[in-house]
Structures are given as structure tokens and as C-alpha cells.
Coordinates of C-alpha atoms in Angstrom, one line a residue:
X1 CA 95.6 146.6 177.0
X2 CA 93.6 144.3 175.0
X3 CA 94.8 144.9 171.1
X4 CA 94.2 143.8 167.4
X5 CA 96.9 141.2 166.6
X6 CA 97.3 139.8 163.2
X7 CA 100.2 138.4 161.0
X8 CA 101.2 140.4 157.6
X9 CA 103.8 138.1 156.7
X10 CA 105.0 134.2 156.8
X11 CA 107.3 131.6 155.8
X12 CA 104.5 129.8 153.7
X13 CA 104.8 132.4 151.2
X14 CA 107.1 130.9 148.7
X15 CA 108.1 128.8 150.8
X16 CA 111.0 127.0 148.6
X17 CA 111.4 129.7 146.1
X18 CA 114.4 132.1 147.4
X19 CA 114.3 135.4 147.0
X20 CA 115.5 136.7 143.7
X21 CA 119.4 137.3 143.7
X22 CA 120.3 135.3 147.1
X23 CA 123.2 133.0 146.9
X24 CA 121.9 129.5 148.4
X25 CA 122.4 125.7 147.9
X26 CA 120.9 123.2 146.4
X27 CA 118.0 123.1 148.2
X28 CA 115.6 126.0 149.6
X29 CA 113.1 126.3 152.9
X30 CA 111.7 129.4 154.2
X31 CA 111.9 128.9 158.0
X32 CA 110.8 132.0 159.6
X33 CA 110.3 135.8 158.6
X34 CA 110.5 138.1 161.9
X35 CA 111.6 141.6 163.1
X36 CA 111.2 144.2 160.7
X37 CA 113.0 147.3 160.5
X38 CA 109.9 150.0 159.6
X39 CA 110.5 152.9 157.1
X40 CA 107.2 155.6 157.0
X41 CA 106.5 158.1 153.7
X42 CA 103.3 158.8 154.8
X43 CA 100.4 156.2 154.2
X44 CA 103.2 153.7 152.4
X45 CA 105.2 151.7 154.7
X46 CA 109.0 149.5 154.3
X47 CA 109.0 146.5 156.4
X48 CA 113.0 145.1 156.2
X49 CA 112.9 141.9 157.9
X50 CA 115.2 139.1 158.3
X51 CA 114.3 136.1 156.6
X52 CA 115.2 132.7 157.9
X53 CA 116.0 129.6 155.6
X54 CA 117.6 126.2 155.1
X55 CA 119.4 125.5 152.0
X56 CA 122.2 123.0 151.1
X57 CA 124.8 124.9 153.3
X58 CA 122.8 124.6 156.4
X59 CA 120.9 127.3 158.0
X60 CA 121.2 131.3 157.3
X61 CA 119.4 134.8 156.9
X62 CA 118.9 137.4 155.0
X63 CA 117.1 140.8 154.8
X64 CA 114.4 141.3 152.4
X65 CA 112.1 144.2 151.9
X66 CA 108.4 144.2 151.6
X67 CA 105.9 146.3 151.2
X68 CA 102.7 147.7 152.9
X69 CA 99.8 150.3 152.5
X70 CA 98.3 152.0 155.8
X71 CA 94.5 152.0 155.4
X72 CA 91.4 152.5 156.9
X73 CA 92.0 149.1 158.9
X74 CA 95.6 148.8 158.9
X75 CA 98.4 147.8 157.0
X76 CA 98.0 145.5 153.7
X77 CA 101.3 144.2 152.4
X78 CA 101.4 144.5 148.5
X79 CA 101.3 141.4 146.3
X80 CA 102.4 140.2 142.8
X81 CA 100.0 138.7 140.1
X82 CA 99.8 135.1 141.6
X83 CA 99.3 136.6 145.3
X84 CA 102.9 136.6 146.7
X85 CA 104.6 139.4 148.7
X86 CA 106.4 141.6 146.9
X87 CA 109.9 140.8 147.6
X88 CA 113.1 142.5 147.9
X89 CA 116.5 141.1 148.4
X90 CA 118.5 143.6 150.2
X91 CA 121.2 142.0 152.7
X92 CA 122.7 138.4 152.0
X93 CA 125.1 136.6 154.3
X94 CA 128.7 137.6 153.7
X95 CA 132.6 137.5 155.0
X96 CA 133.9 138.0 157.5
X97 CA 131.5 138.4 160.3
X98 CA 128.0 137.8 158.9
X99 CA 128.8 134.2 157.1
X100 CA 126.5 132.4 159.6
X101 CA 123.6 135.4 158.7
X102 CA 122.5 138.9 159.2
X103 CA 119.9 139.3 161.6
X104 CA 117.5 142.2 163.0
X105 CA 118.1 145.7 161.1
X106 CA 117.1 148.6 162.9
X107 CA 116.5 151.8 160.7
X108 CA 116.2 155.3 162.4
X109 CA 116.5 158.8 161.6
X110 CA 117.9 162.3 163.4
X111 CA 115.4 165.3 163.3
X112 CA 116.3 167.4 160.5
X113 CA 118.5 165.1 158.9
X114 CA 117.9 163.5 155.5
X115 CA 119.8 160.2 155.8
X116 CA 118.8 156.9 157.4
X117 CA 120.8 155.2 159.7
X118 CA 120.8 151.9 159.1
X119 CA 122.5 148.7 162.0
X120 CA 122.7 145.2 160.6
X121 CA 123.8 142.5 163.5
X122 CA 125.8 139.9 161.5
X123 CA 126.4 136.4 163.1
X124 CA 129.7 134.3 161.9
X125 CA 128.6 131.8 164.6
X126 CA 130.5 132.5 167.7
X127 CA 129.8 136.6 167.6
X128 CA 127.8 139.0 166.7
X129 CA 128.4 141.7 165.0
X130 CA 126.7 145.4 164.2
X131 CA 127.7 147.2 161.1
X132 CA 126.8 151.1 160.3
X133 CA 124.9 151.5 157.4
X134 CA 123.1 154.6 155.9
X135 CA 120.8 155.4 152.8
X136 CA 119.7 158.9 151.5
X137 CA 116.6 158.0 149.8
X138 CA 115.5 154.5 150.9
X139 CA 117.3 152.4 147.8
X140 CA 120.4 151.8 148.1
X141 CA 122.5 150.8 151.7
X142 CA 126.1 152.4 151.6
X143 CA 128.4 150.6 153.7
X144 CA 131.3 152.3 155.6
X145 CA 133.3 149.1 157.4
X146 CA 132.0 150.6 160.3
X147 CA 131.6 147.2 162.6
X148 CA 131.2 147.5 166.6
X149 CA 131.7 146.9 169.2
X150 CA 135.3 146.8 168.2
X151 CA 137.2 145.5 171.3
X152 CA 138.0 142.2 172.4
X153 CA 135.5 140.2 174.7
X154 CA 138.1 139.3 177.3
X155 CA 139.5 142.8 177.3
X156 CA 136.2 144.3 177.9
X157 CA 135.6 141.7 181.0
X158 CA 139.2 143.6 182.1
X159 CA 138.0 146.8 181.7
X160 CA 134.2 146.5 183.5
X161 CA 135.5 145.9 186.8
X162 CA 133.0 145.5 189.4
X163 CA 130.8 148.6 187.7
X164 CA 127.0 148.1 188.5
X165 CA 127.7 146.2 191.5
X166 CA 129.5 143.5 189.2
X167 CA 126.1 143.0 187.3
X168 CA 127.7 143.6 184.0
X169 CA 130.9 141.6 185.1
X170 CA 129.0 138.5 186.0
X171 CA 126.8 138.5 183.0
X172 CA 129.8 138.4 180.7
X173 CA 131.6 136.1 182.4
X174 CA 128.4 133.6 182.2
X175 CA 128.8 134.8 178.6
X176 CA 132.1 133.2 178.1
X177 CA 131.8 130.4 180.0
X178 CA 129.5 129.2 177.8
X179 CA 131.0 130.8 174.5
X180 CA 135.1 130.5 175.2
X181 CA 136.0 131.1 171.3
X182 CA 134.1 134.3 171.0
X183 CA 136.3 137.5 170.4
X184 CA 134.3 140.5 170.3
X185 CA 132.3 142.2 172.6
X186 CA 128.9 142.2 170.9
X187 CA 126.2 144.9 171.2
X188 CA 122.4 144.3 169.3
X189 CA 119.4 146.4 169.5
X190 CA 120.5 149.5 168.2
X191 CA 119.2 152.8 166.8
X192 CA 120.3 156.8 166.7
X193 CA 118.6 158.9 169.1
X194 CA 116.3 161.4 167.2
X195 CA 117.3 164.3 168.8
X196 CA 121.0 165.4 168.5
X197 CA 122.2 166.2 172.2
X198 CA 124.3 169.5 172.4
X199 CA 125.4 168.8 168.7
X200 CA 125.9 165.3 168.8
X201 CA 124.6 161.9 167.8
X202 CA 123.2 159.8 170.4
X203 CA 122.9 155.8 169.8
X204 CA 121.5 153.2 172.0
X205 CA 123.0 150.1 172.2
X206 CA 122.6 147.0 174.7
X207 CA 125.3 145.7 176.3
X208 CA 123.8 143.4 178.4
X209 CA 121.5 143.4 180.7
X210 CA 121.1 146.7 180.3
X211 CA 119.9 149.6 177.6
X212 CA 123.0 152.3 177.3
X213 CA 123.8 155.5 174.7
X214 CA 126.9 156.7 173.2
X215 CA 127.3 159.8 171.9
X216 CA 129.3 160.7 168.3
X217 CA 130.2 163.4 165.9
X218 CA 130.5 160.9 163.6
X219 CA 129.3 157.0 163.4
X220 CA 133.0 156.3 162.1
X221 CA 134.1 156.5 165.4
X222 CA 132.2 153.1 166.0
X223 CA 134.5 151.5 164.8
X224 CA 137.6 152.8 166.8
X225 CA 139.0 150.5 169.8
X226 CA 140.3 153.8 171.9
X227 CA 136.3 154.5 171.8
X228 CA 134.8 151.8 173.2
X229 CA 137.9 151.0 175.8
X230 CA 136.6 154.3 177.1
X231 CA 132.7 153.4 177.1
X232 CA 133.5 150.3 178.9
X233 CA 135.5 152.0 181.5
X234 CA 132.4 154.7 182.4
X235 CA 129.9 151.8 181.4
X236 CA 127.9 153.1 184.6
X237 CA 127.4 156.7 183.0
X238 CA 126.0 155.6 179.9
X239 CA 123.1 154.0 181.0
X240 CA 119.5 154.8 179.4
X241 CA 117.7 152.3 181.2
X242 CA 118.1 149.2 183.6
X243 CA 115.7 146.5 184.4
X244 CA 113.0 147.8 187.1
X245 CA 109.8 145.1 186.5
X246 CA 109.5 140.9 186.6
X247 CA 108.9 140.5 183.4
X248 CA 112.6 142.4 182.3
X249 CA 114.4 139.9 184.8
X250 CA 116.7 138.9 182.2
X251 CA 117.7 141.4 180.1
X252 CA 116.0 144.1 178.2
X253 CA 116.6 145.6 175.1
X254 CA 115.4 148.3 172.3
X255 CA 112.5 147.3 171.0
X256 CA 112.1 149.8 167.7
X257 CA 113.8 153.7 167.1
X258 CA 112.7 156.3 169.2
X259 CA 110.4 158.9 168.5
X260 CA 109.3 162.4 169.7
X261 CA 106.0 163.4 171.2
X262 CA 105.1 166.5 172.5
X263 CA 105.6 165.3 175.9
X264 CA 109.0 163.8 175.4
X265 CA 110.7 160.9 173.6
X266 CA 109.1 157.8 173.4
X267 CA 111.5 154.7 173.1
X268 CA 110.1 151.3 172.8
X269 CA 111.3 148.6 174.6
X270 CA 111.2 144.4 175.1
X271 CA 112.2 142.9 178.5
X272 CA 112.7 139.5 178.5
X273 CA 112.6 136.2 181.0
X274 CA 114.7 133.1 179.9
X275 CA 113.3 130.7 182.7
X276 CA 111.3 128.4 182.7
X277 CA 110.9 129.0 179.1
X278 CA 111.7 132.2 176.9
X279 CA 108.9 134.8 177.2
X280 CA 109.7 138.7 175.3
X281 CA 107.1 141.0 176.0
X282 CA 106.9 144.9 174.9
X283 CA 106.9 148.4 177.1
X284 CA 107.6 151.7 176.5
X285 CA 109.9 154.5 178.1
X286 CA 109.3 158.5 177.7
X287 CA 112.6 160.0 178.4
X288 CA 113.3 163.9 178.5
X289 CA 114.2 165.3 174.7
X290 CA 117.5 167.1 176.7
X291 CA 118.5 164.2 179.0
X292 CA 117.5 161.4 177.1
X293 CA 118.9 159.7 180.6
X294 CA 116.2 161.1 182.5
X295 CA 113.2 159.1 182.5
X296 CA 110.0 161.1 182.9
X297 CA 107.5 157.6 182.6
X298 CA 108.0 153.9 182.2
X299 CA 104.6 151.3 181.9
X300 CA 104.6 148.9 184.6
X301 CA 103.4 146.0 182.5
X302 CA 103.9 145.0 179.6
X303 CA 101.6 146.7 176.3
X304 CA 101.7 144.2 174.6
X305 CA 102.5 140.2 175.2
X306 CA 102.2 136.4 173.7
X307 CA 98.7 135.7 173.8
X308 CA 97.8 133.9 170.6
X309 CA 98.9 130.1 169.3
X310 CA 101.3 131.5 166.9
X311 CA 103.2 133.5 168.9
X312 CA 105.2 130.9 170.6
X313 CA 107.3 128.0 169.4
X314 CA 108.7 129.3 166.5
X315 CA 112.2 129.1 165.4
X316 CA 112.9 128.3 168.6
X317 CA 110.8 127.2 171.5
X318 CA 109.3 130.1 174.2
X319 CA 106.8 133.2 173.9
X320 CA 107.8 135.8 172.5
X321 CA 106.1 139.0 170.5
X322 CA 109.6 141.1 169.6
X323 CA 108.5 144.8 168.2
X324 CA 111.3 146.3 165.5
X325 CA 109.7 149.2 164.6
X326 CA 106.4 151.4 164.0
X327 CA 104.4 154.1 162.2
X328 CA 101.7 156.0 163.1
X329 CA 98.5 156.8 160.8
X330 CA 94.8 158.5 161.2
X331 CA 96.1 159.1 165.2
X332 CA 97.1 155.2 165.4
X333 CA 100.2 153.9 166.2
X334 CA 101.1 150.3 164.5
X335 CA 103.5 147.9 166.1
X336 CA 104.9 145.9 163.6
X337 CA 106.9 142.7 165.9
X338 CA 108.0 139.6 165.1
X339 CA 105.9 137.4 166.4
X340 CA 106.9 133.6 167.7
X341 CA 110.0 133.8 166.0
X342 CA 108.3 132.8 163.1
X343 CA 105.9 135.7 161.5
X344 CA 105.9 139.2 161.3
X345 CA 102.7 140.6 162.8
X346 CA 101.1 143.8 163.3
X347 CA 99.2 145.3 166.9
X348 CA 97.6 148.7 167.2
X349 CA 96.6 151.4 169.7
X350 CA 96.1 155.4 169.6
X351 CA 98.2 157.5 171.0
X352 CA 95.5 158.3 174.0
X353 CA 96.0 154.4 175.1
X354 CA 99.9 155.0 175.0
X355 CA 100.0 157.6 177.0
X356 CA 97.6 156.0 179.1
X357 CA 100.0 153.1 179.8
X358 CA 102.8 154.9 180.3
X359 CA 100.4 156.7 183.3
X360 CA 100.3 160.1 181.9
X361 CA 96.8 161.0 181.2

């Protein structure tokens, strides 16, 4: 599917003036702005995404919120008097686990629920980290000390056994061999299913290489060891979705929330392939609204891929358009992505072309 690419947001935009309220050092760069959480009230849209800089400490991240207006030909990111973003500080780096920076947020919602469910990955340079966070109306975060996984990396490789014909096993142990200090069993990628399945939350998470869901009364019980010794034992029954195409070879991952159509429940997804070079590309799954497990369609290829100049060599060397979230206006459904690790950009398509993809006419 040939689509409209272009880039709301970039690094050049104040590009040493930190954003109001951030604690940096001497010095300031803006290095990259990428992966946006997405929050919809109807034509005005919330774009949270992580902000990479340099300062005198070295390099970090943050999370900052902009702004943007759906219109007649797309989104428009509101601006101050001398043309800037408007710009809103809303996670800085902080103790324990997110010293080294807090990276993608993922913000999703359950159907006839008011509050948003927030997950912040934080990096203190050996693991990473997701923390539960929630908001009733859009200003202010609560936090809970929610932080998951919460079970110890070597302990998990105990626990997986030779589940998915050692796949998982193998992975990890790659994992370590190349990270030996790391503690934690890390997850990223993660969002609440919308639908609650027979009275409970679903969430998806990634343990890697594949896409799994958990299901909770409560998010507290995250952050409970007992819990996730448990998920690692049944690993196998949790999965939502394994790697079936080429261009998912490495790993794949959640790309944005879910969200229900009439047909089922979409959930957007990146696959990814590390050699020769890093290349993410974007695909959808429609799952059933009862069993999110069962898949009911899947696109074969990739909807959406690195085809322009600045979507590779960012940050860091490879192709890679990453969606984070959407919202869908006039009958159109915007992808906002991070786009070469450097920009957050926007793509488009209608609903009829999604379906399309996904084979379902």
C-alpha cells in the first residue's frame, strides 16, 4: 500500500533549549524525538513521545507532550508565537530503574472505563523496566510502584524450560550472554486489551520473540513475583501472536493499543529483522473480541515500511518506521510512528484499505 508519509515533529526544533522543568547539565542537544503514545478527544490529538538528548551527564530521555489538530489534510501539531511545538514536560529520568531514561509510553484504554492506562519502559542501563501508570482526565500521571516484570532474569531462564521448542530459552540465554549484570526479566511494548475478557483486564506484553497477554483484576498484581513465576511457567498458554512472515524473523512486538471494529479487534503490530542491518516494519492482526488468542486475519506484508531518506540512520544505524499509536478521523485512520529513530511522522489510510490488507474485503 502506497501511503502519505510526512514528519510532524523533529530534533531541530529547539534544538538546545530543554524542555521547561527537565533536570539536565550543562550543556543541551536534542538528539531524536520518536514513538508517540497517541491520546484522541475527537478532532484534537496528544502525541507523548520520548525525547532523546545529550547534556553534560551523557545521554538520556524524557517524555514530552505535544500537540496536534486532525484536519481536512491531517494532523497539524500546534505552535507558540515564534513557531515552536508546544511542549510539555511530562516524564524525566529518575531512581532507581529509569536513571539511564524513560523510553516508549504506551497509553490505552478499556471499553467503558474512564481511566487511561498508562506503561513507561525505564532504562538504568543494564534493564529495562515497565512501570503502571494511569490518569483520569489526561493531566496528571498517578504512579502506583507498580514495576514489571518483577522476577529475576536468571530465575525466569529456570523457570522457561524448553517451552516453545526452547525458542524462548535460547533467546534469553543469547540475552545474557551478552548482558551478564542484568537482573530483571524485562517486557516492552505493552498496552491493556480494550475489551475486558470474562471480567478481567487483559495486557499484552513481549517477552521476546514473541507477543503474549496476561490477564488481572487489578494492574497491582504486576508487580507481584508469585504472578509472573506463574506466567513464565505456562509461557506457552499466553501467547497472542508468534512470528509467521520474513520480515518478523527477529522478533515482533506491539506496535500501538488495540482497537475494536465491527469485525473484531484490531492490534497493530512491528516485526523486525536485525541482519544485515536493523529494518522494523508495520502489520496488523484482527483477533476475535472473546478470544483475543484467536486470530481471525493477519497481513502478509508489511502496511507500511522504510521507504524515504529519513527513515533510516537515525539514532542508531538501520530502517526502521516504529508505529506507537493512532486515531481515526473523517473515516481515516492516522499512524503516527517514529520514524528512523529520529522523527515522529505521520502515514494514512481508510479503513476500506485496512481491511483490505488484512484480506477481508
Amino acid at each position: 500500500i502506497k501511503m502519505l508519509k510526512k514528519i510532524l515533529l523533529t530534533p531541530k526544533d529547539k534544538e538546545n533549549e530543554p524542555p521547561s522543568g527537565l533536570v539536565v547539565g550543562d550543556r543541551f542537544r536534542r538528539v531524536g524525538i520518536l514513538n508517540p503514545a497517541v491520546v484522541q478527544k475527537e478532532n484534537k490529538v496528544d502525541l507523548y513521545s520520548r525525547l532523546i538528548y545529550e547534556d553534560g551527564f551523557g545521554s538520556n530521555s524524557c517524555i514530552v507532550k505535544n500537540q496536534c489538530v486532525l484536519g481536512e489534510y491531517g494532523p497539524r501539531i500546534k505552535r507558540d508565537e515564534r513557531g515552536f511545538p508546544l511542549e510539555e514536560l511530562v516524564f524525566q529520568p529518575s531512581s532507581p530503574f529509569g536513571n539511564r531514561g524513560v523510553e516508549d509510553f504506551r497509553v490505552s484504554y478499556v471499553k467503558d472505563e474512564k481511566p487511561l492506562h498508562g506503561f513507561l519502559v525505564n532504562y538504568d542501563g543494564l534493564n529495562a523496566r515497565t512501570e503502571y501508570t494511569r490518569t483520569n482526565d489526561n493531566g496528571l500521571w498517578m504512579k502506583f510502584g507498580v514495576w514489571f516484570p518483577n522476577l529475576n532474569f536468571l530465575k525466569a531462564l529456570e523457570l522457561i524450560g524448553e517451552q516453545g521448542g526452547g525458542r524462548y530459552k535460547r533467546r534469553w540465554e543469547k540475552e545474557y550472554i551478552k548482558n551478564p549484570n542484568k537482573y530483571f526479566l524485562g517486557t516492552k511494548d505493552c498496552a491493556m486489551f480494550p475489551l475486558k475478557i470474562n471480567g478481567k483486564k487483559g495486557i499484552i506484553i513481549r517477552l521476546l520473540p514473541d507477543m503474549q497477554i496476561v490477564y488481572v483484576n487489578d494492574p497491582i498484581e504486576l508487580a507481584r513475583e508469585e504472578f509472573w513465576e506463574e506466567t513464565i511457567k505456562s509461557l506457552e498458554s499466553k501467547i497472542l501472536l508468534e512470528r509467521e512472515n520474513s520480515w518478523e524473523e527477529s522478533h515482533i512486538g506491539l506496535a500501538g493499543p488495540p482497537f475494536e471494529i465491527q469485525e473484531g479487534i484490531v492490534i497493530p503490530y512491528h516485526g523486525a529483522v536485525m541482519n544485515p542491518e536493523r529494518n522494523y516494519r508495520f502489520g496488523l492482526v484482527l483477533v476475535d473480541k472473546v478470544n483475543p488468542q484467536k486470530v481471525l486475519a493477519r497481513t502478509k506484508k508489511p502496511i507500511l515500511e522504510a521507504t524515504e531518506p529519513w527513515e533510516e540512520n537515525g539514532v542508531v544505524s538501520g530502517k526502521v518506521v516504529f508505529p506507537t499509536g493512532h486515531a481515526i478521523h473523517n473515516n481515516k485512520i492516522y499512524w503516527f510512528y517514529g520514524a528512523g529513530d529520529k522523527y515522529v511522522a505521520f502515514s494514512s489510510m481508510d479503513k476500506k484499505e485496512m481491511l483490505k490488507s488484512l484480506g477481508i474485503d
